[in-house]
Coordinates of C-alpha atoms in Angstrom, one line a residue:
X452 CA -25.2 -8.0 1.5
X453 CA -23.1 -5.9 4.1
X454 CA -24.3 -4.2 6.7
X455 CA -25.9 -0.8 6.5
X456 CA -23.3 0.6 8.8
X457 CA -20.9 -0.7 6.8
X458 CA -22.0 0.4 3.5
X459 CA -22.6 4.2 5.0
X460 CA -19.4 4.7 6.7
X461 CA -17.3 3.8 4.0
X462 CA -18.8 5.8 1.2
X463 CA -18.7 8.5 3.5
X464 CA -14.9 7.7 4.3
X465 CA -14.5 7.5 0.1
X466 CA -16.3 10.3 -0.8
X467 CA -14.7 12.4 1.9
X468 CA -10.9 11.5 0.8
X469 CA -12.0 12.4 -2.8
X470 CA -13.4 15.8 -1.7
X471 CA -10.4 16.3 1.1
X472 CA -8.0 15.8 -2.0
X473 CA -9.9 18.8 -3.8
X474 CA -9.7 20.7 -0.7
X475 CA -6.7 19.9 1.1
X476 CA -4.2 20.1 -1.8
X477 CA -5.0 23.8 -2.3
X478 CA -4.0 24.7 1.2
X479 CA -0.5 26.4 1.7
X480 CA -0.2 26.9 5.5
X481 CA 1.3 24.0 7.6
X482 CA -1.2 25.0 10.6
X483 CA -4.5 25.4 8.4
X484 CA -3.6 22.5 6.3
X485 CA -3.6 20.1 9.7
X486 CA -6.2 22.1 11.2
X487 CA -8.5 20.8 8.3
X488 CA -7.2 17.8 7.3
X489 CA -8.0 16.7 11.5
X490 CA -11.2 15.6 9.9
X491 CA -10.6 13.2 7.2
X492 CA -8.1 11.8 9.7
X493 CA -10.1 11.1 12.5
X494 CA -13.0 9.8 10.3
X495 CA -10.6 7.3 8.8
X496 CA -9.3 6.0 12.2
X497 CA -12.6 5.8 14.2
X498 CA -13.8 4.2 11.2
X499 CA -11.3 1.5 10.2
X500 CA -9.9 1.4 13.7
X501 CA -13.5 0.0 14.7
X502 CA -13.8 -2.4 12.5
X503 CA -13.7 -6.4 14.2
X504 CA -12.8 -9.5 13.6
X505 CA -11.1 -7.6 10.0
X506 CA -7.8 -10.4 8.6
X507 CA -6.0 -13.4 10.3
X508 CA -4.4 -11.0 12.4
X509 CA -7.4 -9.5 14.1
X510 CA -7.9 -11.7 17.1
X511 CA -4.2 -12.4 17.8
X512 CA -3.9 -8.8 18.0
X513 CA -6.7 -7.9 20.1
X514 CA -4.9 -10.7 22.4
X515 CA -1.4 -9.1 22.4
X516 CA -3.1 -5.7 22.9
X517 CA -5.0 -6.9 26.1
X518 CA -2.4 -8.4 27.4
X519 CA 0.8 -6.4 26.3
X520 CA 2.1 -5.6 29.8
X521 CA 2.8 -10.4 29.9
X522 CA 2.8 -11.5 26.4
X523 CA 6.1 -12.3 24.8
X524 CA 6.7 -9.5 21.9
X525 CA 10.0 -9.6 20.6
X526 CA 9.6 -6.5 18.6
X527 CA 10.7 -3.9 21.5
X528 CA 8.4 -0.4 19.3
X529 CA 5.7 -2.7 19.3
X530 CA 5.8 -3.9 22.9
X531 CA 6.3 -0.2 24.4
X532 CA 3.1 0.4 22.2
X533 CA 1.2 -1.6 23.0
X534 CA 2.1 -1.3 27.0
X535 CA 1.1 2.3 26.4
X536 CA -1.9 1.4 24.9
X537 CA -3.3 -0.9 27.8
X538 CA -2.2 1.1 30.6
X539 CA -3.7 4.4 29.0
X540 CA -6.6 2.2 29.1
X541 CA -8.0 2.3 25.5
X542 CA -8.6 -1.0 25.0
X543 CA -8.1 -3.2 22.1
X544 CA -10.4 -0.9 20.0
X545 CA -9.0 2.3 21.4
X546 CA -5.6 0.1 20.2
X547 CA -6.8 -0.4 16.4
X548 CA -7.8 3.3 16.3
X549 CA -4.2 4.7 17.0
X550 CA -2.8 2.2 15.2
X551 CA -4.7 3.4 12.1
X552 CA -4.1 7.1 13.6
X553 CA -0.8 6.9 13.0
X554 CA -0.6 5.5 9.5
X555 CA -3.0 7.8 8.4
X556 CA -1.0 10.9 9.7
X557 CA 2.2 9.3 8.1
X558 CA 0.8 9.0 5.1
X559 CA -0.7 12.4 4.8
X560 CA 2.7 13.9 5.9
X561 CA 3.9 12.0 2.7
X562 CA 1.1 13.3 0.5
X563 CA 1.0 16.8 1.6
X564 CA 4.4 17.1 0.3
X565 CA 3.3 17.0 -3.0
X566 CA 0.9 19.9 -3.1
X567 CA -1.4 20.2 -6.0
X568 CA 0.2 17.1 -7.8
X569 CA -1.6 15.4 -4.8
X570 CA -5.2 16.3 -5.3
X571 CA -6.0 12.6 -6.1
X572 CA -3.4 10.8 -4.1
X573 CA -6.1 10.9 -1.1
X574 CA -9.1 9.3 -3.5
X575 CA -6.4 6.6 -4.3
X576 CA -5.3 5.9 -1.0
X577 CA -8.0 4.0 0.9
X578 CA -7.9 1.6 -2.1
X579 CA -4.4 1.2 -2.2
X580 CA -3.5 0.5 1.4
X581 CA -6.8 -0.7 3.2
X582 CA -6.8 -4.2 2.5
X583 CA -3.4 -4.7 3.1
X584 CA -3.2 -2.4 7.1
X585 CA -6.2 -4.1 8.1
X586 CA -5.0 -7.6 6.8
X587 CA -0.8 -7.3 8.0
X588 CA -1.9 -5.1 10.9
X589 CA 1.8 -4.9 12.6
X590 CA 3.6 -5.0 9.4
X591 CA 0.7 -2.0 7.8
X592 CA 1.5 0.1 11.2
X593 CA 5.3 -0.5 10.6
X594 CA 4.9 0.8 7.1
X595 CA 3.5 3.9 8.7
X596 CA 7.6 4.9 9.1
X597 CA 8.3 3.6 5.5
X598 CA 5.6 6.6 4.1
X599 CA 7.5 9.3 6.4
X600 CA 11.1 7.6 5.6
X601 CA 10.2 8.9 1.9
X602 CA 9.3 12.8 2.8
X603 CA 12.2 12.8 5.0
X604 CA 14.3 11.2 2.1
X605 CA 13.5 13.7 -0.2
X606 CA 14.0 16.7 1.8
X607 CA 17.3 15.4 2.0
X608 CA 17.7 14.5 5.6
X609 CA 19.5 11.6 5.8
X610 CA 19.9 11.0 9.3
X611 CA 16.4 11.3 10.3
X612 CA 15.5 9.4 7.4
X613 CA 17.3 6.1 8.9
X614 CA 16.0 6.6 12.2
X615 CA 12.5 6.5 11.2
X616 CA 13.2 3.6 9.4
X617 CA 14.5 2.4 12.0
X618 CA 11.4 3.0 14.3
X619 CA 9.3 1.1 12.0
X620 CA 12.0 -2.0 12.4
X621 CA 11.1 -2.2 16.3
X622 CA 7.6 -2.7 15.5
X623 CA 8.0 -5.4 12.3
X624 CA 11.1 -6.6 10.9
X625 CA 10.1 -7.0 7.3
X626 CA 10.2 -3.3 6.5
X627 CA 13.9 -2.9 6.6
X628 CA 13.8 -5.5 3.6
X629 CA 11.0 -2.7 1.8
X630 CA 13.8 -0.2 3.0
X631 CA 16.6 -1.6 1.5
X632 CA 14.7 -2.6 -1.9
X633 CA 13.4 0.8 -2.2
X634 CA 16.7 2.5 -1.5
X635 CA 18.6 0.1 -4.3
X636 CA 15.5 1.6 -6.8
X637 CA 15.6 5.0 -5.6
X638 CA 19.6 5.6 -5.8
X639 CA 20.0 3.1 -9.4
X640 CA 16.9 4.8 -11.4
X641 CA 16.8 8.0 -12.4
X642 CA 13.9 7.3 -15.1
X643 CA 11.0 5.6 -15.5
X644 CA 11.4 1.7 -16.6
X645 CA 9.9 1.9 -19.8
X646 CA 6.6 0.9 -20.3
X647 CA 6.9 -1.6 -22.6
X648 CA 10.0 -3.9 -21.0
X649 CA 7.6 -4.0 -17.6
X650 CA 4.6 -5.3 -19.6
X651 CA 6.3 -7.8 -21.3
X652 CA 7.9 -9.1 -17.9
X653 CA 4.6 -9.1 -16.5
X654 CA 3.1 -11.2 -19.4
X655 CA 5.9 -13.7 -18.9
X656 CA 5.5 -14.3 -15.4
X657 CA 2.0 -14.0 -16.0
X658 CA 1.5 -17.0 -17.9
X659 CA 4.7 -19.2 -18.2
X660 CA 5.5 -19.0 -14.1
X661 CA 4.4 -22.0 -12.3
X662 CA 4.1 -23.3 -9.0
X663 CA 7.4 -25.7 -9.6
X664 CA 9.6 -22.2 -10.4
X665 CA 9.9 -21.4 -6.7
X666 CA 12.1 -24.6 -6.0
X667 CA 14.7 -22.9 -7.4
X668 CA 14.8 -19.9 -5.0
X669 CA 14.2 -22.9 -2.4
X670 CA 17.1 -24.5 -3.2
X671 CA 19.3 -21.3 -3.4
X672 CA 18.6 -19.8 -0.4
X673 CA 18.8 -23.2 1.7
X674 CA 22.4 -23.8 0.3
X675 CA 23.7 -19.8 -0.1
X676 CA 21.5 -17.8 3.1
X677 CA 22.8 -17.7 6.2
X678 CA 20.7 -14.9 8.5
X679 CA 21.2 -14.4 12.6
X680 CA 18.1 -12.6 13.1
X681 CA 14.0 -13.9 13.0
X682 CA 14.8 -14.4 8.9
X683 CA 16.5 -17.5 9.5
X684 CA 13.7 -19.7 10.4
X685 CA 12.3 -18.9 7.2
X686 CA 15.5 -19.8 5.4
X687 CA 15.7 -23.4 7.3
X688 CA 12.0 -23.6 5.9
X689 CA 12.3 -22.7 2.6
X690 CA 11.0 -25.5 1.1
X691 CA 7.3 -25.5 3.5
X692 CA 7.2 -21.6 2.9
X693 CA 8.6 -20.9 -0.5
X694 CA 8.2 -24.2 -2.0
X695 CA 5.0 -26.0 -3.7
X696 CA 4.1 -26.9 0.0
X697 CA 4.2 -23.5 0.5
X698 CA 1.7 -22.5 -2.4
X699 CA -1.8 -21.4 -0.9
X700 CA -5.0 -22.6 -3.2
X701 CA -6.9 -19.7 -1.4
X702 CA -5.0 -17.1 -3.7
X703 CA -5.6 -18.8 -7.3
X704 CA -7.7 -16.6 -9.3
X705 CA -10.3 -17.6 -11.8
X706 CA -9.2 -16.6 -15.4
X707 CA -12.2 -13.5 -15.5
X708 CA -10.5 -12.5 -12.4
X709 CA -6.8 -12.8 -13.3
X710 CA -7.1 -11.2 -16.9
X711 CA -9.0 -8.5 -15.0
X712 CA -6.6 -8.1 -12.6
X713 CA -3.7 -7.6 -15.2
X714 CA -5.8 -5.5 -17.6
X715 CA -5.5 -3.0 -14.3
X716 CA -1.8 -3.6 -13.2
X717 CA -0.9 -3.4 -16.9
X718 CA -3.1 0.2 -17.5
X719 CA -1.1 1.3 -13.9
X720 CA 2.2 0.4 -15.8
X721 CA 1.6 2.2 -19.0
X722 CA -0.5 5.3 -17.4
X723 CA 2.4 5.9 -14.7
X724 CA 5.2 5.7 -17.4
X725 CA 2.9 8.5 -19.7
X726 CA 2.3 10.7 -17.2
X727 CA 5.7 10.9 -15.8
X728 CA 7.0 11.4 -19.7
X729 CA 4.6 14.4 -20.0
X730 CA 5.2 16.0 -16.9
X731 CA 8.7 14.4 -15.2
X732 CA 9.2 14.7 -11.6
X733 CA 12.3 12.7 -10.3
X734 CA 10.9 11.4 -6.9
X735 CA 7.3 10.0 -8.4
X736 CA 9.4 8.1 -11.3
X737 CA 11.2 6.6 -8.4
X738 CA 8.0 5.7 -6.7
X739 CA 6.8 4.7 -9.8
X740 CA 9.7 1.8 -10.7
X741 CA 9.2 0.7 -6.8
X742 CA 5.5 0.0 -8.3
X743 CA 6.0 -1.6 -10.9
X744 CA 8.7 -4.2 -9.5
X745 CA 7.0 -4.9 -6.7
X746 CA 3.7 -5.7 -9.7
X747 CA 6.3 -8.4 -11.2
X748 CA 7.4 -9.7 -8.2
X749 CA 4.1 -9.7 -6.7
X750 CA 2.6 -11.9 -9.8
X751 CA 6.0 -14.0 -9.0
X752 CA 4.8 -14.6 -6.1
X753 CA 1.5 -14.3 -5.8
X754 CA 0.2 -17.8 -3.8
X755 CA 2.8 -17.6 -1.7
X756 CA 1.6 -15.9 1.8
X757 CA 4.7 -14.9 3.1
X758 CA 6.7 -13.2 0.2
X759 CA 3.5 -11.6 -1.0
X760 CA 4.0 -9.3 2.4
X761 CA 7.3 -8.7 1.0
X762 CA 5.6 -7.6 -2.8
X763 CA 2.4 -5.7 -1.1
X764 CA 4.4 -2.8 0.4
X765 CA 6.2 -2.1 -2.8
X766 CA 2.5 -2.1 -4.7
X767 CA 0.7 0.0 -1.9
X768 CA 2.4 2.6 -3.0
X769 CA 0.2 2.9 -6.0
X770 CA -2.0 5.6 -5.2
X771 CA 0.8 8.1 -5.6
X772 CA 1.6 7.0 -9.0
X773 CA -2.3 7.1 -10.0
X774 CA -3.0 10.2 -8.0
X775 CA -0.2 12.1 -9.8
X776 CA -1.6 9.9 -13.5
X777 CA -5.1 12.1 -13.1
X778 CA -3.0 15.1 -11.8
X779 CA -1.3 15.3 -15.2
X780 CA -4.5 14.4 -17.0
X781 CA -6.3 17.0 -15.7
X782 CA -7.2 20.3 -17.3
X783 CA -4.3 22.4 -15.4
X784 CA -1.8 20.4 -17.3
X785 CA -0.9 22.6 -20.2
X786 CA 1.2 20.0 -21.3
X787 CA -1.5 16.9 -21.8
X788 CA -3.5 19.6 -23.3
X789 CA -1.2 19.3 -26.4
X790 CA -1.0 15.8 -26.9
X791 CA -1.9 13.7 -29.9
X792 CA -5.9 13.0 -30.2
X793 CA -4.6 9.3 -30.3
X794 CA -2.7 9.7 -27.5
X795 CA -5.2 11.1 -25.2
X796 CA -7.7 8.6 -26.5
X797 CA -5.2 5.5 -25.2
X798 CA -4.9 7.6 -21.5
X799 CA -8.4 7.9 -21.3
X800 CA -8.9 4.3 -22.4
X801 CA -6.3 2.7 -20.0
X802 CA -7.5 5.4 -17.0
X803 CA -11.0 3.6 -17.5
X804 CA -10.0 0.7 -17.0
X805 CA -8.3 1.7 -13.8
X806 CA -11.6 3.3 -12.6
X807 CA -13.6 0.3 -13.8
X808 CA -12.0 -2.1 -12.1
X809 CA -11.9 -0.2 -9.3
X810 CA -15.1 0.5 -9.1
X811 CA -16.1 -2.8 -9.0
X812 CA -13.4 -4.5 -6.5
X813 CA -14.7 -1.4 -3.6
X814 CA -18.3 -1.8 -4.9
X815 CA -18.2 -5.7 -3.7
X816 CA -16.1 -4.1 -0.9
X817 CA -19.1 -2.2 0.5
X818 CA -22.1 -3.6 -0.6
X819 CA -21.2 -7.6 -0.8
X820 CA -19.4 -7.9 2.5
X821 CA -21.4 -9.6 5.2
X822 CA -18.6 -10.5 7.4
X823 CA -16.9 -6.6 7.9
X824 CA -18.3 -5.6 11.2
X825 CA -17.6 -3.2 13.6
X826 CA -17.5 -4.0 17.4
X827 CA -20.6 -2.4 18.4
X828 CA -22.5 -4.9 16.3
X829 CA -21.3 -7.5 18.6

């Protein structure tokens, strides 16, 4: 059994994202929309910034953050941070609260963008993104710049665009890897990847990939990659970190919980692919194929610690694609209103299943999670 703060402060932080999206997405001004939306932003850092002892990351971080001005940080954004952090005086706390400050403002930069079609982008977005920024906690802040690399992107400033990207790079590496497999999606596909050829992918990987598959990527990128940056020791490695040595039993799933889990990514899939075929909008199919690649690669790759981090940023995404799914569903969609009886009855079956499992992966989330504290409970 959690704790009761626990179990308080994040249905209030769910609750309030799902009425902020009601609110918030009918809001036109610039100034009235930040004035409000100040709110559901500081709630959600105070409240997952406090959290302790969160991840695998947690206590390395606190250390780096209470001693940024003498630990070693190769990552330059990261260091200057933190430094600004610990001479402000904040503390490690006052550390994890801008940290999540600033991925929260990112991402609502990102979602504000799209308006109405956003009203339940900000219900999805705590359960798309919290596991993973309180889990990768340099690599989630980093991806802060990868959420405002997108608006910038589609507003069609390229410059700026690169520099944020670039930003994020100082602080973790990794995302210029997101970058460059999001930019490869975004300028190749126009459409959505049909529903169908992703499924059947996914079913392949599914259940015919084994453990023994990943020697093969072992062996090619010992013999064929040659990196001069932080990458290479990875490549030199391959075999301890993408190998069967490399396979971690803590991420095997019981077969309730894998055919679960697929039932979900497979309703994501064919909802996203619907929705986007009733209503198109060019920059959300985008998003959506950077979804539903990362899903295959992420099933690929899935007891493997380190290229997961590389499948999780593509997936994260997720609550833009379901956000804009229940958008189109919604009453003020004249075009769902004409759809086949059959075809609203397979919508409204899949977009169950998204909500049931849901439902019960954030219900365990808050009520069976006796180790989530905060640091006042210390």
């Amino acid at each position: 059994m959690s704790e009761i703060d626990h179990i308080l402060l994040f249905i209030l932080l769910f609750l309030l994202f799902f009425y902020w999206g009601k609110v918030g997405s009918k809001v036109t001004s610039s100034y009235n929309f930040w004035q409000f939306a100040a709110i559901p932003i500081l709630v959600y850092s105070i409240i997952v910034g406090s959290r302790y002892g969160w991840g695998p990351d947690y206590i390395s971080y606190k250390y780096r953050l209470e001693h940024a001005d003498t630990y070693k940080e190769e990552q330059v954004g990261f260091k200057i941070l933190n430094q600004f952090i610990n001479s402000s005086g904040f503390g490690f706390i006052g550390g994890y609260i801008l940290y999540s400050l600033i991925f929260i403002i990112c991402s609502f930069v990102l979602i504000r963008h799209f308006r109405k079609q956003g009203m339940y982008m900000y219900a999805f977005f705590i359960p798309s993104t919290l596991i993973f920024v309180t889990s990768a906690i340099r690599q989630g802040l980093a991806l802060s710049f990868i959420m405002l690399a997108i608006y910038f992107y589609e507003k069609k400033r390229w410059i700026t665009c690169i520099l944020i990207i670039m930003i994020g790079y100082t602080i973790h590496s990794s995302i210029l890897v997101t970058a460059i497999i999001m930019a490869i999606i975004f300028v190749f596909t126009k459409k959505p990847i049909n529903w169908k050829i992703t499924v059947i992918f996914y079913l392949i990987v599914t259940i015919f990939f084994q453990k023994s598959s990943m020697n093969i990527l072992t062996n090619f990128l010992q013999n064929n990659v040659n990196l001069t940056n932080g990458f290479q020791s990875y490549i030199d490695n391959a075999d301890v970190w993408f190998g069967d040595e490399g396979a971690n039993d803590i991420f095997e799933q019981s077969t309730f919980t894998l055919v679960i889990s697929s039932m979900f990514y497979i309703s994501l899939i064919y909802l996203g692919y619907k929705a986007l075929q009733i209503y198109p909008d060019l920059l959300i199919s985008k998003i959506y194929n950077v979804v539903v690649i990362g899903i295959i690669f992420y099933r690929i790759v899935f007891l493997y610690e380190i290229l997961r981090r590389f499948a999780e940023p593509l997936i994260m995404l997720n609550y833009i694609v379901l956000g804009y799914v229940f958008f189109v569903m919604s009453r003020q969609n004249i075009s769902y209103a004409y759809l086949k009886p059959e075809d609203k009855v397979l919508l409204r079956l899949n977009a169950s299943i998204v909500i049931i499992y849901l439902l019960l992966f954030w219900s365990r989330f808050i009520f069976m999670n006796p180790d989530a504290k905060f640091f006042w409970s210390l």
